[in-house]
PDB file of C-alpha atoms in Angstrom:
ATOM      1  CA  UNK A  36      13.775 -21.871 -33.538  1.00 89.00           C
ATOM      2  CA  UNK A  37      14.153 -25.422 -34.537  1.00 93.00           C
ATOM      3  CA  UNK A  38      13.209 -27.117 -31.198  1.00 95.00           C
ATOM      4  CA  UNK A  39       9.887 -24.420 -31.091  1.00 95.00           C
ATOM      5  CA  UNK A  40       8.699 -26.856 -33.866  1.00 94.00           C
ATOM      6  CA  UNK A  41       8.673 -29.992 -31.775  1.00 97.00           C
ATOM      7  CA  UNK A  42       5.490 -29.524 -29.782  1.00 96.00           C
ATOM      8  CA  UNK A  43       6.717 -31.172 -26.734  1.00 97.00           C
ATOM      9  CA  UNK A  44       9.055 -28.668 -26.307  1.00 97.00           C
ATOM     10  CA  UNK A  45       7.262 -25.793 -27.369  1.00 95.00           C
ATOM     11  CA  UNK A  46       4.729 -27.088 -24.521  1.00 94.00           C
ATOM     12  CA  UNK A  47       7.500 -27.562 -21.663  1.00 94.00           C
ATOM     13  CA  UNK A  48       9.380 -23.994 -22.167  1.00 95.00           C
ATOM     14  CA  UNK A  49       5.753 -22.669 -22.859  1.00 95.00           C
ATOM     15  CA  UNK A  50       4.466 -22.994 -19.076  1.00 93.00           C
ATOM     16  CA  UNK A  51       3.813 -20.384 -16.859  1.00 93.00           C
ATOM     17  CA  UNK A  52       2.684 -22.116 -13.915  1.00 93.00           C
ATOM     18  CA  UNK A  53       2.779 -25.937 -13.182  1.00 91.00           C
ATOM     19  CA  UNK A  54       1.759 -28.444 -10.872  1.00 92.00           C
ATOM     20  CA  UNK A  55       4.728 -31.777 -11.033  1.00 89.00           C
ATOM     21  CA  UNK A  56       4.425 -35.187  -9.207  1.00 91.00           C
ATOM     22  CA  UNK A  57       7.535 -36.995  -7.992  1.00 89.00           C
ATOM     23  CA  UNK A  58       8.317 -39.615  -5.587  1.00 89.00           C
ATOM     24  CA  UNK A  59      10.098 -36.295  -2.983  1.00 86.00           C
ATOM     25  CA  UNK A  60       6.970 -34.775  -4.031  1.00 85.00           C
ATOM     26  CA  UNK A  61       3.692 -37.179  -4.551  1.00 88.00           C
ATOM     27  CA  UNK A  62       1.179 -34.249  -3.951  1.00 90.00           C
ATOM     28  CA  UNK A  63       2.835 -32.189  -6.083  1.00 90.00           C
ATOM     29  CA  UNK A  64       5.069 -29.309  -6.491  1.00 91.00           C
ATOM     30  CA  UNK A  65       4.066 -26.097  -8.077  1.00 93.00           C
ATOM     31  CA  UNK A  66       6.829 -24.394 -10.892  1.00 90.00           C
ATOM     32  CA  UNK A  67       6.018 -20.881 -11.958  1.00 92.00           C
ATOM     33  CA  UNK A  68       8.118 -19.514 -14.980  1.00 93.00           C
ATOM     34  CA  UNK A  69      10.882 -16.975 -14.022  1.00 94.00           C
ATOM     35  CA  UNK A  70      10.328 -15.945 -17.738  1.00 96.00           C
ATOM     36  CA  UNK A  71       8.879 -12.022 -17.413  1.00 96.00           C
ATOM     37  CA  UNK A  72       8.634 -11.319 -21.059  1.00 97.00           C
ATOM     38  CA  UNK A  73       5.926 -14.590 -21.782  1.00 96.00           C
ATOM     39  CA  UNK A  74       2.951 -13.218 -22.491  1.00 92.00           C
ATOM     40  CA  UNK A  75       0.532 -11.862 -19.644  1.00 91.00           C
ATOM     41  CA  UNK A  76       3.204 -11.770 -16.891  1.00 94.00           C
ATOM     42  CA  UNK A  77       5.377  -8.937 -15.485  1.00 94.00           C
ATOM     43  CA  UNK A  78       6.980  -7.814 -18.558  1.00 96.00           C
ATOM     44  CA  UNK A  79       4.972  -9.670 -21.339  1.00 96.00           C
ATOM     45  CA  UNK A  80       5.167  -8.995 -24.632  1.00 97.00           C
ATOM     46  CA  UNK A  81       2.428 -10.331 -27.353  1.00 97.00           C
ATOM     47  CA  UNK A  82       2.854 -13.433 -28.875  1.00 96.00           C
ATOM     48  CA  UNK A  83       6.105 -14.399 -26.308  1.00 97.00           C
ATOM     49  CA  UNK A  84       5.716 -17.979 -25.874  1.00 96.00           C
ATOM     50  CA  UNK A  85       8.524 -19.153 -24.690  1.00 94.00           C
ATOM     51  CA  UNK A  86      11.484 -20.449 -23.676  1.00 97.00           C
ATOM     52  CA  UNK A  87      13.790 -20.096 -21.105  1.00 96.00           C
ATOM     53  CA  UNK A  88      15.863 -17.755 -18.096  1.00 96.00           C
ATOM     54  CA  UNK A  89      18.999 -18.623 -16.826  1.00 95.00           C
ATOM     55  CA  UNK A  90      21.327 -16.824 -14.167  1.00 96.00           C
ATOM     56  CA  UNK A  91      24.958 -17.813 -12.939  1.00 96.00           C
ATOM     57  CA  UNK A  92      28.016 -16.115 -11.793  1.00 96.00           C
ATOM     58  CA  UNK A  93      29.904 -16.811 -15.050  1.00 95.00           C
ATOM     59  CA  UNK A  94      26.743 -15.934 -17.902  1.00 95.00           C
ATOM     60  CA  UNK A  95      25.145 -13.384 -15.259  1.00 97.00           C
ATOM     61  CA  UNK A  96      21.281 -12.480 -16.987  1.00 97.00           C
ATOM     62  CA  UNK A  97      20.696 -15.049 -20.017  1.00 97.00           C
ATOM     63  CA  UNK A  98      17.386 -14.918 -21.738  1.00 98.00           C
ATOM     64  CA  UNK A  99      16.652 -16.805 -24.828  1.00 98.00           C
ATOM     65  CA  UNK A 100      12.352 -16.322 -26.197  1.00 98.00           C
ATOM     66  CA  UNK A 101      10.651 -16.713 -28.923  1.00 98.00           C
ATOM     67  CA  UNK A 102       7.544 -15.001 -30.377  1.00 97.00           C
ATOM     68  CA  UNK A 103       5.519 -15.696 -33.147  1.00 95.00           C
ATOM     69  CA  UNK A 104       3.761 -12.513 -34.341  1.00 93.00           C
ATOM     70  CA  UNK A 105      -0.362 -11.892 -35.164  1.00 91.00           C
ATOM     71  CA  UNK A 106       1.827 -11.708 -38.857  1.00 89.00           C
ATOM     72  CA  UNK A 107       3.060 -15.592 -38.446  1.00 90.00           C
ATOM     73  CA  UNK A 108       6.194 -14.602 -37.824  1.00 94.00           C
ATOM     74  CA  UNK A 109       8.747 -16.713 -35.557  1.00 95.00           C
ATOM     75  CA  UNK A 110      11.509 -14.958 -34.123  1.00 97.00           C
ATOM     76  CA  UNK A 111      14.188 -15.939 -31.046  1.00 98.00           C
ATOM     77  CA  UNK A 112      16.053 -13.592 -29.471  1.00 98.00           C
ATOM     78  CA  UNK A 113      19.153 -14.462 -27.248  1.00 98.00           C
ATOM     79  CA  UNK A 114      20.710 -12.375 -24.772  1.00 97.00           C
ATOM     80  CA  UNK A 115      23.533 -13.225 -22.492  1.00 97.00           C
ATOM     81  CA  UNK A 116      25.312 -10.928 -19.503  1.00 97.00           C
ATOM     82  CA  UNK A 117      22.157  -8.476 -19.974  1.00 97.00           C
ATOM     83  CA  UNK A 118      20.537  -6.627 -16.875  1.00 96.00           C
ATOM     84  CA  UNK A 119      17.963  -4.985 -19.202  1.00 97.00           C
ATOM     85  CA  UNK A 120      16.967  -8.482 -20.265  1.00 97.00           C
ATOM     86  CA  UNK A 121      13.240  -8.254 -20.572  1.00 97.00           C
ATOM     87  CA  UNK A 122      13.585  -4.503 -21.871  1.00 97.00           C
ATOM     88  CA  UNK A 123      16.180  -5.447 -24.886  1.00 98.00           C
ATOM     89  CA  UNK A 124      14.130  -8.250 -26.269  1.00 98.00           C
ATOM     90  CA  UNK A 125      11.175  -6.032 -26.662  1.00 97.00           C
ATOM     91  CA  UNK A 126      13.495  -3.582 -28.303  1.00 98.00           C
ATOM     92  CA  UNK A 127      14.567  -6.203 -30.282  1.00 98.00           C
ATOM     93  CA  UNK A 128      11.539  -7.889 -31.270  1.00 98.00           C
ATOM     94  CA  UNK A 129       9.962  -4.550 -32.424  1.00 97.00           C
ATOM     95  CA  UNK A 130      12.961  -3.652 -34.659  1.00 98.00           C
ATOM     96  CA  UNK A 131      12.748  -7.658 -36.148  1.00 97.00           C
ATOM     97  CA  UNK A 132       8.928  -7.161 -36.886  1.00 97.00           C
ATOM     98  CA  UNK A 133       9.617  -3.845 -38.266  1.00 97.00           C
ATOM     99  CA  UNK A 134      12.349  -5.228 -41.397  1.00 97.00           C
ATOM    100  CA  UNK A 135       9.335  -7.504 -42.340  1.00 96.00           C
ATOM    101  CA  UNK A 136       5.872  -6.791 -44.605  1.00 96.00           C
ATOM    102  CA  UNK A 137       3.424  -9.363 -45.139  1.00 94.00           C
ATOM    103  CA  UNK A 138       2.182 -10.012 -48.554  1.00 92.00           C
ATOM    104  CA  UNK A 139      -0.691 -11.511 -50.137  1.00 89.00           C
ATOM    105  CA  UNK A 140      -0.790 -14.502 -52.043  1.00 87.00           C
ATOM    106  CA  UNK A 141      -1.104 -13.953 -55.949  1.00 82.00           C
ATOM    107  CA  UNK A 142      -4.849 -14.286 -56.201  1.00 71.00           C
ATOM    108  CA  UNK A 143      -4.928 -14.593 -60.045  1.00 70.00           C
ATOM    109  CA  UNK A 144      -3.408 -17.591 -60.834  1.00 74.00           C
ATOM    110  CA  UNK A 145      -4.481 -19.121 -64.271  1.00 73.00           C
ATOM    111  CA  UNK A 146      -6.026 -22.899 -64.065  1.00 77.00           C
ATOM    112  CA  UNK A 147      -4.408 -25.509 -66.014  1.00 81.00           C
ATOM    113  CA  UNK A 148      -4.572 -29.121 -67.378  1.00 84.00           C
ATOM    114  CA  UNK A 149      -2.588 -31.748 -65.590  1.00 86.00           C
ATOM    115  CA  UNK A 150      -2.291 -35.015 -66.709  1.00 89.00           C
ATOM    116  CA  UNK A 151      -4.090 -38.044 -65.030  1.00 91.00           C
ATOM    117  CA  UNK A 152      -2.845 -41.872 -64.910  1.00 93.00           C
ATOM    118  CA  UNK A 153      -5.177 -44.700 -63.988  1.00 91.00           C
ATOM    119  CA  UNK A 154      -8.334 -42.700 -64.271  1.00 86.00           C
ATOM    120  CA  UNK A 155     -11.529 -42.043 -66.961  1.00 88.00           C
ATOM    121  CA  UNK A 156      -9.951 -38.343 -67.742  1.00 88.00           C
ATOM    122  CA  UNK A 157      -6.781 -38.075 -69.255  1.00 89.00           C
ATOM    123  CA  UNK A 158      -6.323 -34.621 -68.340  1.00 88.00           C
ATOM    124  CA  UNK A 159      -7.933 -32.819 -65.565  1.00 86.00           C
ATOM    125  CA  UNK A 160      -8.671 -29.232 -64.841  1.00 85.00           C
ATOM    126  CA  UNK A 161      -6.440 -27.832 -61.968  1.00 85.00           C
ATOM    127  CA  UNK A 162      -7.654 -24.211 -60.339  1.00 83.00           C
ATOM    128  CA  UNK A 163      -5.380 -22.611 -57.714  1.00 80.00           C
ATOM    129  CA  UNK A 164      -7.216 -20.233 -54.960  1.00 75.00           C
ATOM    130  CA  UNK A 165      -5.209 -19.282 -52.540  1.00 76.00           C
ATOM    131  CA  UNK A 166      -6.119 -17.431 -49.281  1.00 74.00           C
ATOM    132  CA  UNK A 167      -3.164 -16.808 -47.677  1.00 85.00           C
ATOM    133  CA  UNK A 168      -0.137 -14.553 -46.925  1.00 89.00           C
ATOM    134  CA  UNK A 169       3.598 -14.663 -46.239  1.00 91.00           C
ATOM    135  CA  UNK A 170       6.112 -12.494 -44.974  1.00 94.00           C
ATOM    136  CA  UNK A 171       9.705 -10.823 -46.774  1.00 96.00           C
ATOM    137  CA  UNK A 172      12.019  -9.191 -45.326  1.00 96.00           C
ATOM    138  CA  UNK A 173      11.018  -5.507 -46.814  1.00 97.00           C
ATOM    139  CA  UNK A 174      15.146  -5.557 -48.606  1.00 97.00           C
ATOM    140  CA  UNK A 175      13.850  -8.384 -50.461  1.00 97.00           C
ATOM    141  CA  UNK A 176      10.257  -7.823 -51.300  1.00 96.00           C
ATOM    142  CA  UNK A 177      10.982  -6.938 -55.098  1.00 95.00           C
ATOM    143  CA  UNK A 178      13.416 -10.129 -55.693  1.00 96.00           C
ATOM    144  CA  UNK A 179      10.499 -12.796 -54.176  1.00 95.00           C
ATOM    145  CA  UNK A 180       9.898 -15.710 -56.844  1.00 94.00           C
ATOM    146  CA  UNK A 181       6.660 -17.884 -57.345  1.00 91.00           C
ATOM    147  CA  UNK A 182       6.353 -21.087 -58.522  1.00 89.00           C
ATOM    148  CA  UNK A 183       3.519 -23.144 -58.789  1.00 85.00           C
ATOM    149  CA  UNK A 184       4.378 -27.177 -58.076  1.00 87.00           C
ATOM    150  CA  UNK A 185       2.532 -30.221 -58.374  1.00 84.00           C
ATOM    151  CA  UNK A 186       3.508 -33.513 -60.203  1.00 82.00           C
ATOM    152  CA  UNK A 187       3.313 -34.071 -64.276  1.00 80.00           C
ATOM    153  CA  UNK A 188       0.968 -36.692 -63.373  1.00 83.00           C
ATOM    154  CA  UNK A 189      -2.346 -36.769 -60.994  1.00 89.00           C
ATOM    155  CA  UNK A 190      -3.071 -40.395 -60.183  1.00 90.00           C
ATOM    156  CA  UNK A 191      -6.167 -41.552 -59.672  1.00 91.00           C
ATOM    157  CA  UNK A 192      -9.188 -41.056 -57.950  1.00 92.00           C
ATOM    158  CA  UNK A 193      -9.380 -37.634 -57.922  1.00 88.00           C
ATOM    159  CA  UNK A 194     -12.430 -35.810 -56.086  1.00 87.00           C
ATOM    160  CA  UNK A 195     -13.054 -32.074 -56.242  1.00 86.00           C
ATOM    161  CA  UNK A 196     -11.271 -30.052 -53.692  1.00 86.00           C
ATOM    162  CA  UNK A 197      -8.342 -32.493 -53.135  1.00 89.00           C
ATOM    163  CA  UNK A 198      -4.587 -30.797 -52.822  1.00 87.00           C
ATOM    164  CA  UNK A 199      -2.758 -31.735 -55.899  1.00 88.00           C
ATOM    165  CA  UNK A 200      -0.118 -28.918 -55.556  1.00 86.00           C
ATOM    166  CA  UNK A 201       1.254 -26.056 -53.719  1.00 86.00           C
ATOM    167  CA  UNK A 202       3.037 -22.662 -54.159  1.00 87.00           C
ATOM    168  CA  UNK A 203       6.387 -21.913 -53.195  1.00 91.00           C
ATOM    169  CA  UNK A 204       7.685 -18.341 -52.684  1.00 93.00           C
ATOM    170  CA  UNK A 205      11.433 -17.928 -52.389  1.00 96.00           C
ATOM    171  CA  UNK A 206      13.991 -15.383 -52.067  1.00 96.00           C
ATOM    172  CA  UNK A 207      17.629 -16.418 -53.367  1.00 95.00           C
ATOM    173  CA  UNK A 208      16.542 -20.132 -53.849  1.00 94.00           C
ATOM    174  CA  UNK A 209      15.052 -19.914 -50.144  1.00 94.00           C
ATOM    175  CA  UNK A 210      11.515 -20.850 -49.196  1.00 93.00           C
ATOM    176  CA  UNK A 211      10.172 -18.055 -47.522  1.00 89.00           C
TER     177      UNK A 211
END
């Protein structure tokens, strides 16, 4: 999950068909994924991005993926020693997405004064509207905490529209 973040790497194990250069190979040499469950090949499931087969003697079937859902949701499933490879991980995926619900941001959040240093205003009007959504595990839905954060002070120059702030919704201390 942490390597999906680095975009490099979400772009090398995210490849379904590639054309390499090498010195063995100067015209090229085309690479097609051996990775079924990506998204629009043999087994594809939505939102399967990624990342990578593996087969030996020792291991047998590996498969590790990772999809991020239409919900912005990023799961990885790993499966070692598994004929039903491709079949599991949908199973699996579908009973992740399924512990989840995505909730709305708090629309109704009450402006307030901030204070501003090296500016005409002292104090300065801050008005949250947020647009947005994040997901809980359903368990934890009714134990999610909000907290609005920005700094005690604003510096100067401040235009209308500019980020001073953010929300933070956590579950058990955790940023969710």
């Amino acid at each position: 999950r942490y390597a999906m973040q680095n975009r490099d790497f979400r772009d090398i194990v995210g490849f379904q068909a590639r054309n390499i250069y090498y010195d063995e190979f100067p015209k090229g040499r085309m690479l097609v994924t051996h990775n079924y469950l990506m998204q629009g090949q043999r087994f594809g499931y939505e939102g399967c991005d990624g990342i990578k087969t593996g087969v030996t003697n020792l291991a047998g079937q590996c498969l590790v993926s990772h999809v991020t859902s239409k919900e912005g949701l990023h799961l990885v499933c790993v499966t070692l020693n598994n004929l039903n490879r491709w079949s599991d991980h949908r199973t699996l995926y579908n009973y992740a997405k399924s512990l989840y619900q995505q909730n709305e941001v708090d629309p109704d959040i009450s402006a307030f004064d901030a204070a501003v240093v090296g500016g005409d205003k002292k104090r300065l009007k801050v008005v949250c509207n947020p647009s947005a959504s994040y997901n809980v595990l359903i368990s934890q839905a009714e134990s999610v905490v909000r907290e609005v954060v920005y700094d005690d002070f604003i510096y100067a120059p401040i235009e209308e529209g500019d980020v001073v702030g953010y929300l933070r919704y956590s579950v058990d201390g955790i940023t969710i």
